[in-house]
Amino acid sequence: MEHRDHTRQLISTANAMVADFKGLVAIDESVSTLNKRFELAGIPQTEEYRRAYREVLITTPGIGEYINGAILFDETVHQKTLAGIPFLDELKKAGVIPGIKLDEGTEDLAGFPKEKVTKGLDDLSERLTAYANQGLKFAKWRGVILIDGDLPSAACVVSNAHALARYAAACQRAGIVPIVEPEVIMDGNHTIQRCAEVTEKVLYSLFEQLHLLKVELGGLILKPNMILAGKDAAEKADPELVARLTVNCLRSTVPATVAGIAFLSGGQDPVTACRNLNAMNLNHKAELPWPVTYSFSRALHQPALEVWKGKAENVKSAQESFLQMAKDCRAARLGVFSS
Ligand code: 13P
């Protein structure tokens, strides 16, 4: 494909991922993460239960009205419904674009105690080619940044930003839209202002690296954290403060050419995540040059997991719960969420 057509295709996919006031769902939990959630909910931790849970979500009737794309984990890409239909075909039928988590988790950043860098660059181009051939249109890579005293170090910020940029460039070369997810995690008792300061540094560094590696911003989705106080902080912020600080931070670091912003939920409960997203789209609409939407995992389907409990008789009510959360998220994207 000619360079111009290739770029046009990336931009068109990225735009479709955030179109029509819809968002994305992350169902890309690694085996160990999903097993941990299963354990807490009393669900057996086997491949068959993970498959069955993904079937509950993917086959929820009407989900394509609220969700443009689903981020999958490798295991799910190859699985089928109980009736033998490949999940990729089910998604296509529902009008949901399939994507894939490409990072392989984190490892210690040598020389920087407590800090992590993300793995998965080594065989990335081979994996990208294979996924592109299977029809996956976008990908995700998560970098993890911890706030703790003077941390994050500059080394951690730049190492993660550089890995995200290398991943993004490799994705685009393979015709796959990168979701870049530099997550400043909520762990800790830091203030909301400290989160704003760190997130600004992280995003500044990320866009510097993306620029260095010539990543096409129109063919990229940013998946950031919202600006929040640490989960053990004494003082929590109301949605208007979260919205104002988040919008300010994004406006000062993210070029207007980026195709869209799709937040992670980061451990916020579903109502709080929706209220915060709603406040951005309701009160700051005129300040947003990009679509600002959701790419939640826990805030979109943790309630469904708790309803399902691994039991066939709960599938229908779990799907109703998932659909309701998807409706709430879309309402927040439109700035009309109320709870
Ligand atoms: P949460 O919405 O649960 O933070 O998950 C989003 C995600 O994709 C984490 O990588």
Tab-separated table of C-alpha atoms and ligand atoms in Angstrom:
chain	number	residue	atom	x	y	z
A	1	MET	CA	0.000	0.000	0.000
A	2	GLU	CA	1.230	3.483	-0.797
A	3	HIS	CA	2.373	5.538	2.198
A	4	ARG	CA	-0.514	8.010	1.859
A	5	ASP	CA	-3.166	5.265	1.676
A	6	HIS	CA	-1.556	3.465	4.607
A	7	THR	CA	-1.748	6.631	6.746
A	8	ARG	CA	-5.287	7.331	5.620
A	9	GLN	CA	-6.307	3.811	6.654
A	10	LEU	CA	-4.777	4.239	10.136
A	11	ILE	CA	-6.540	7.565	10.616
A	12	SER	CA	-9.834	6.113	9.478
A	13	THR	CA	-9.595	3.169	11.927
A	14	ALA	CA	-8.577	5.470	14.795
A	15	ASN	CA	-11.529	7.765	14.067
A	16	ALA	CA	-13.912	4.791	13.927
A	17	MET	CA	-12.727	3.676	17.391
A	18	VAL	CA	-14.003	6.890	18.977
A	19	ALA	CA	-16.873	7.716	16.594
A	20	ASP	CA	-20.570	8.302	17.346
A	21	PHE	CA	-20.053	9.206	20.999
A	22	LYS	CA	-19.167	5.600	21.809
A	23	GLY	CA	-16.057	4.165	23.430
A	24	LEU	CA	-14.039	1.002	23.940
A	25	VAL	CA	-14.131	-1.885	26.368
A	26	ALA	CA	-10.983	-3.519	27.726
A	27	ILE	CA	-11.457	-7.266	28.114
A	28	ASP	CA	-7.746	-7.900	27.825
A	29	GLU	CA	-6.938	-8.901	31.389
A	30	SER	CA	-3.960	-11.259	31.449
A	31	VAL	CA	-4.502	-14.803	32.715
A	32	SER	CA	-3.155	-13.896	36.165
A	33	THR	CA	-5.191	-10.667	36.482
A	34	LEU	CA	-8.452	-12.316	35.459
A	35	ASN	CA	-7.731	-15.309	37.691
A	36	LYS	CA	-7.266	-12.931	40.644
A	37	ARG	CA	-10.667	-11.335	39.930
A	38	PHE	CA	-12.210	-14.791	39.582
A	39	GLU	CA	-10.731	-15.878	42.895
A	40	LEU	CA	-12.277	-12.898	44.689
A	41	ALA	CA	-15.653	-13.676	43.091
A	42	GLY	CA	-15.422	-17.405	43.912
A	43	ILE	CA	-15.133	-18.461	40.247
A	44	PRO	CA	-12.831	-21.379	39.254
A	45	GLN	CA	-9.613	-20.114	37.625
A	46	THR	CA	-9.499	-22.196	34.443
A	47	GLU	CA	-9.208	-21.457	30.740
A	48	GLU	CA	-12.786	-22.639	30.216
A	49	TYR	CA	-14.181	-20.185	32.798
A	50	ARG	CA	-12.156	-17.352	31.269
A	51	ARG	CA	-13.556	-18.295	27.851
A	52	ALA	CA	-17.091	-18.478	29.237
A	53	TYR	CA	-16.742	-15.045	30.859
A	54	ARG	CA	-15.515	-13.506	27.609
A	55	GLU	CA	-18.482	-15.133	25.858
A	56	VAL	CA	-20.873	-13.452	28.311
A	57	LEU	CA	-19.430	-10.043	27.411
A	58	ILE	CA	-18.873	-10.485	23.673
A	59	THR	CA	-22.330	-11.943	23.000
A	60	THR	CA	-24.266	-9.347	25.020
A	61	PRO	CA	-27.115	-8.340	22.676
A	62	GLY	CA	-26.968	-4.694	21.562
A	63	ILE	CA	-23.437	-4.015	22.806
A	64	GLY	CA	-22.426	-2.468	19.469
A	65	GLU	CA	-24.726	0.470	20.209
A	66	TYR	CA	-22.368	1.584	22.975
A	67	ILE	CA	-18.999	0.053	22.165
A	68	ASN	CA	-16.895	0.679	19.043
A	69	GLY	CA	-14.019	-1.632	19.894
A	70	ALA	CA	-12.967	-4.384	22.292
A	71	ILE	CA	-9.379	-4.915	23.439
A	72	LEU	CA	-8.722	-8.660	23.677
A	73	PHE	CA	-6.093	-10.822	25.318
A	74	ASP	CA	-4.305	-13.364	23.086
A	75	GLU	CA	-6.197	-16.319	24.579
A	76	THR	CA	-9.556	-14.781	23.591
A	77	VAL	CA	-8.505	-14.167	19.981
A	78	HIS	CA	-8.351	-17.912	19.381
A	79	GLN	CA	-11.439	-18.906	21.356
A	80	LYS	CA	-15.013	-19.583	20.239
A	81	THR	CA	-18.474	-19.464	21.743
A	82	LEU	CA	-19.934	-22.682	23.106
A	83	ALA	CA	-21.836	-22.919	19.811
A	84	GLY	CA	-18.493	-22.929	17.951
A	85	ILE	CA	-18.498	-19.373	16.548
A	86	PRO	CA	-15.078	-17.648	16.733
A	87	PHE	CA	-15.189	-14.629	19.049
A	88	LEU	CA	-13.718	-12.509	16.240
A	89	ASP	CA	-16.779	-13.360	14.096
A	90	GLU	CA	-19.161	-12.531	16.961
A	91	LEU	CA	-17.526	-9.121	17.354
A	92	LYS	CA	-17.745	-8.449	13.644
A	93	LYS	CA	-21.444	-9.324	13.694
A	94	ALA	CA	-21.994	-6.898	16.586
A	95	GLY	CA	-20.136	-4.103	14.721
A	96	VAL	CA	-17.322	-4.045	17.291
A	97	ILE	CA	-13.724	-3.585	16.053
A	98	PRO	CA	-11.321	-6.143	17.575
A	99	GLY	CA	-8.013	-5.068	19.127
A	100	ILE	CA	-5.237	-6.841	20.989
A	101	LYS	CA	-3.151	-6.229	24.116
A	102	LEU	CA	0.464	-6.414	22.994
A	103	ASP	CA	2.456	-5.621	26.084
A	104	GLU	CA	3.672	-8.563	28.123
A	105	GLY	CA	3.393	-7.028	31.568
A	106	THR	CA	6.141	-5.279	33.470
A	107	GLU	CA	9.552	-6.047	34.924
A	108	ASP	CA	11.742	-4.198	37.437
A	109	LEU	CA	13.544	-1.193	36.006
A	110	ALA	CA	17.152	-2.107	36.792
A	111	GLY	CA	18.737	0.341	39.210
A	112	PHE	CA	15.444	1.985	40.174
A	113	PRO	CA	13.865	0.162	43.104
A	114	LYS	CA	10.042	-0.094	43.042
A	115	GLU	CA	9.840	1.124	39.417
A	116	LYS	CA	8.768	-0.883	36.391
A	117	VAL	CA	9.208	-0.921	32.657
A	118	THR	CA	6.955	-2.758	30.219
A	119	LYS	CA	8.080	-5.889	28.339
A	120	GLY	CA	7.176	-7.117	24.868
A	121	LEU	CA	9.249	-5.209	22.297
A	122	ASP	CA	11.524	-8.106	21.284
A	123	ASP	CA	9.234	-10.085	18.982
A	124	LEU	CA	6.717	-7.305	18.437
A	125	SER	CA	6.893	-7.066	14.645
A	126	GLU	CA	6.277	-10.821	14.199
A	127	ARG	CA	3.306	-10.686	16.568
A	128	LEU	CA	1.937	-7.604	14.801
A	129	THR	CA	2.076	-9.285	11.413
A	130	ALA	CA	0.273	-12.355	12.755
A	131	TYR	CA	-2.469	-10.304	14.432
A	132	ALA	CA	-2.933	-8.052	11.386
A	133	ASN	CA	-3.422	-11.208	9.274
A	134	GLN	CA	-6.067	-12.407	11.737
A	135	GLY	CA	-8.020	-9.158	11.278
A	136	LEU	CA	-7.119	-7.259	14.448
A	137	LYS	CA	-7.218	-3.540	13.732
A	138	PHE	CA	-5.751	-1.913	16.821
A	139	ALA	CA	-3.550	-2.694	19.801
A	140	LYS	CA	-2.799	-1.608	23.342
A	141	TRP	CA	0.385	-1.214	25.399
A	142	ARG	CA	0.398	-0.130	29.042
A	143	GLY	CA	3.248	1.566	30.863
A	144	VAL	CA	3.000	1.780	34.663
A	145	ILE	CA	4.123	4.827	36.628
A	146	LEU	CA	4.082	4.787	40.419
A	147	ILE	CA	3.855	7.925	42.575
A	148	ASP	CA	5.752	7.444	45.839
A	149	GLY	CA	7.689	10.239	47.541
A	150	ASP	CA	10.075	11.540	44.865
A	151	LEU	CA	9.065	8.815	42.417
A	152	PRO	CA	8.609	8.508	39.523
A	153	SER	CA	12.231	8.956	38.514
A	154	ALA	CA	13.013	10.636	35.207
A	155	ALA	CA	14.502	7.273	34.140
A	156	CYS	CA	11.179	5.503	34.671
A	157	VAL	CA	9.176	8.181	32.865
A	158	VAL	CA	11.484	8.277	29.834
A	159	SER	CA	11.988	4.481	29.641
A	160	ASN	CA	8.252	3.862	29.573
A	161	ALA	CA	7.588	6.719	27.149
A	162	HIS	CA	10.269	5.399	24.805
A	163	ALA	CA	8.894	1.845	24.902
A	164	LEU	CA	5.380	3.161	24.200
A	165	ALA	CA	6.679	5.153	21.226
A	166	ARG	CA	8.601	2.173	19.807
A	167	TYR	CA	5.494	0.037	20.154
A	168	ALA	CA	3.334	2.736	18.506
A	169	ALA	CA	5.705	3.096	15.547
A	170	ALA	CA	5.816	-0.700	15.054
A	171	CYS	CA	2.005	-0.902	15.169
A	172	GLN	CA	1.576	1.774	12.548
A	173	ARG	CA	4.099	0.112	10.250
A	174	ALA	CA	1.950	-3.036	10.452
A	175	GLY	CA	-1.244	-1.058	9.712
A	176	ILE	CA	-2.518	-1.378	13.289
A	177	VAL	CA	-3.693	1.622	15.337
A	178	PRO	CA	-1.818	1.902	18.645
A	179	ILE	CA	-3.593	2.733	21.873
A	180	VAL	CA	-0.864	4.195	24.057
A	181	GLU	CA	-1.550	3.810	27.763
A	182	PRO	CA	0.854	5.510	30.159
A	183	GLU	CA	-0.930	4.766	33.449
A	184	VAL	CA	-0.047	6.831	36.494
A	185	ILE	CA	-1.529	4.436	39.029
A	186	MET	CA	-3.808	5.411	41.906
A	187	ASP	CA	-1.868	3.459	44.567
A	188	GLY	CA	-0.656	5.677	47.396
A	189	ASN	CA	-1.827	8.649	49.448
A	190	HIS	CA	-0.654	11.456	47.166
A	191	THR	CA	-2.751	14.554	46.522
A	192	ILE	CA	-4.629	15.218	43.298
A	193	GLN	CA	-2.184	18.055	42.566
A	194	ARG	CA	0.738	15.613	42.732
A	195	CYS	CA	-1.058	13.330	40.271
A	196	ALA	CA	-1.535	16.313	37.930
A	197	GLU	CA	2.144	17.236	38.153
A	198	VAL	CA	3.340	13.674	37.454
A	199	THR	CA	0.826	12.973	34.668
A	200	GLU	CA	1.843	16.187	32.936
A	201	LYS	CA	5.507	15.115	32.990
A	202	VAL	CA	4.594	11.641	31.733
A	203	LEU	CA	2.489	12.915	28.833
A	204	TYR	CA	5.042	15.541	27.910
A	205	SER	CA	7.737	12.881	27.711
A	206	LEU	CA	5.438	10.510	25.811
A	207	PHE	CA	4.654	13.006	23.052
A	208	GLU	CA	8.310	13.974	22.792
A	209	GLN	CA	9.164	10.303	22.165
A	210	LEU	CA	6.247	9.799	19.766
A	211	HIS	CA	7.472	12.799	17.796
A	212	LEU	CA	11.059	11.497	17.800
A	213	LEU	CA	9.910	8.154	16.386
A	214	LYS	CA	7.690	9.847	13.766
A	215	VAL	CA	4.418	8.367	14.974
A	216	GLU	CA	1.366	9.657	13.095
A	217	LEU	CA	-0.798	11.194	15.831
A	218	GLY	CA	-3.973	11.101	13.747
A	219	GLY	CA	-3.659	7.304	13.746
A	220	LEU	CA	-3.241	6.941	17.513
A	221	ILE	CA	-5.503	6.815	20.577
A	222	LEU	CA	-4.238	7.983	23.960
A	223	LYS	CA	-5.457	6.006	26.978
A	224	PRO	CA	-4.529	8.067	30.033
A	225	ASN	CA	-5.491	8.016	33.687
A	226	MET	CA	-7.790	10.708	34.992
A	227	ILE	CA	-6.193	13.166	37.427
A	228	LEU	CA	-7.139	11.737	40.834
A	229	ALA	CA	-5.912	11.749	44.410
A	230	GLY	CA	-4.210	8.512	45.522
A	231	LYS	CA	-6.610	5.816	46.664
A	232	ASP	CA	-5.405	6.159	50.274
A	233	ALA	CA	-5.407	9.986	50.261
A	234	ALA	CA	-7.306	11.705	53.061
A	235	GLU	CA	-9.010	14.085	50.670
A	236	LYS	CA	-10.940	12.964	47.583
A	237	ALA	CA	-11.834	15.322	44.766
A	238	ASP	CA	-15.307	15.970	43.365
A	239	PRO	CA	-15.995	15.338	39.658
A	240	GLU	CA	-15.675	18.999	38.732
A	241	LEU	CA	-12.152	19.259	40.175
A	242	VAL	CA	-11.146	15.948	38.543
A	243	ALA	CA	-12.549	17.155	35.226
A	244	ARG	CA	-10.902	20.567	35.407
A	245	LEU	CA	-7.441	19.252	36.325
A	246	THR	CA	-7.660	16.396	33.798
A	247	VAL	CA	-8.728	18.671	30.953
A	248	ASN	CA	-6.027	21.229	31.848
A	249	CYS	CA	-3.370	18.517	31.923
A	250	LEU	CA	-4.427	17.039	28.581
A	251	ARG	CA	-4.732	20.441	26.910
A	252	SER	CA	-1.203	21.379	27.880
A	253	THR	CA	0.407	18.146	26.715
A	254	VAL	CA	-1.648	16.368	24.017
A	255	PRO	CA	-1.566	17.715	20.438
A	256	ALA	CA	-5.001	18.403	18.937
A	257	THR	CA	-4.209	16.023	16.046
A	258	VAL	CA	-4.444	12.936	18.298
A	259	ALA	CA	-7.488	10.945	17.100
A	260	GLY	CA	-9.036	10.457	20.502
A	261	ILE	CA	-8.656	10.116	24.234
A	262	ALA	CA	-10.121	7.012	25.862
A	263	PHE	CA	-9.624	6.793	29.615
A	264	LEU	CA	-8.787	3.782	31.731
A	265	SER	CA	-10.844	3.534	34.935
A	266	GLY	CA	-7.873	2.620	37.141
A	267	GLY	CA	-9.806	1.149	40.062
A	268	GLN	CA	-12.472	3.861	40.365
A	269	ASP	CA	-15.911	2.414	40.974
A	270	PRO	CA	-18.178	2.576	37.901
A	271	VAL	CA	-20.340	5.486	39.091
A	272	THR	CA	-17.341	7.640	40.029
A	273	ALA	CA	-15.615	6.918	36.700
A	274	CYS	CA	-18.802	7.884	34.823
A	275	ARG	CA	-19.367	11.044	36.894
A	276	ASN	CA	-15.803	12.192	36.227
A	277	LEU	CA	-15.999	11.507	32.489
A	278	ASN	CA	-19.406	13.157	32.375
A	279	ALA	CA	-18.080	16.337	34.031
A	280	MET	CA	-15.402	16.651	31.326
A	281	ASN	CA	-17.897	16.262	28.490
A	282	LEU	CA	-20.568	18.423	30.113
A	283	ASN	CA	-18.650	21.347	31.599
A	284	HIS	CA	-15.539	21.439	29.409
A	285	LYS	CA	-16.910	20.448	26.041
A	286	ALA	CA	-15.750	23.597	24.283
A	287	GLU	CA	-12.176	23.069	25.487
A	288	LEU	CA	-11.773	19.561	24.057
A	289	PRO	CA	-10.196	19.293	20.591
A	290	TRP	CA	-10.465	15.457	20.671
A	291	PRO	CA	-13.294	12.995	21.380
A	292	VAL	CA	-12.964	12.184	25.103
A	293	THR	CA	-14.353	8.753	25.884
A	294	TYR	CA	-13.935	5.472	27.803
A	295	SER	CA	-11.779	2.393	27.439
A	296	PHE	CA	-12.665	0.915	30.808
A	297	SER	CA	-12.222	-2.592	32.071
A	298	ARG	CA	-13.312	-2.697	35.732
A	299	ALA	CA	-15.728	0.251	35.533
A	300	LEU	CA	-17.478	-1.389	32.564
A	301	HIS	CA	-17.701	-5.060	33.459
A	302	GLN	CA	-16.632	-5.804	37.030
A	303	PRO	CA	-20.330	-5.585	38.115
A	304	ALA	CA	-21.220	-8.137	35.392
A	305	LEU	CA	-18.514	-10.492	36.681
A	306	GLU	CA	-19.970	-10.282	40.178
A	307	VAL	CA	-23.468	-11.023	38.883
A	308	TRP	CA	-22.293	-13.927	36.685
A	309	LYS	CA	-20.304	-15.769	39.392
A	310	GLY	CA	-19.383	-18.453	36.826
A	311	LYS	CA	-22.949	-19.811	36.629
A	312	ALA	CA	-24.901	-20.435	33.421
A	313	GLU	CA	-28.177	-19.390	35.051
A	314	ASN	CA	-26.726	-15.889	35.687
A	315	VAL	CA	-25.615	-15.179	32.101
A	316	LYS	CA	-28.689	-13.152	31.184
A	317	SER	CA	-28.548	-10.908	34.252
A	318	ALA	CA	-24.770	-10.476	33.866
A	319	GLN	CA	-25.347	-9.323	30.274
A	320	GLU	CA	-28.039	-6.893	31.449
A	321	SER	CA	-25.566	-5.475	33.971
A	322	PHE	CA	-22.865	-5.104	31.286
A	323	LEU	CA	-25.277	-3.428	28.880
A	324	GLN	CA	-26.435	-1.005	31.591
A	325	MET	CA	-22.837	-0.032	32.391
A	326	ALA	CA	-22.135	0.465	28.686
A	327	LYS	CA	-25.201	2.740	28.479
A	328	ASP	CA	-23.996	4.719	31.501
A	329	CYS	CA	-20.549	5.144	29.964
A	330	ARG	CA	-22.041	6.401	26.729
A	331	ALA	CA	-24.208	8.831	28.687
A	332	ALA	CA	-21.002	10.107	30.353
A	333	ARG	CA	-19.373	10.449	26.933
A	334	LEU	CA	-22.368	12.571	25.886
A	335	GLY	CA	-22.335	14.593	29.112
A	336	VAL	CA	-25.841	13.438	30.087
A	337	PHE	CA	-25.005	10.851	32.772
A	338	SER	CA	-26.989	11.144	36.002
A	339	SER	CA	-26.941	8.841	38.993
B	1	13P	P1	-9.270	-0.396	34.088
B	1	13P	O1	-10.355	0.392	33.424
B	1	13P	O2	-9.780	-1.463	35.008
B	1	13P	O3	-8.225	0.489	34.718
B	1	13P	O4	-8.506	-1.206	32.966
B	1	13P	C1	-8.169	-0.560	31.796
B	1	13P	C2	-7.019	-1.231	31.182
B	1	13P	O5	-7.041	-1.537	30.033
B	1	13P	C3	-5.842	-1.471	32.030
B	1	13P	O6	-4.746	-1.738	31.213
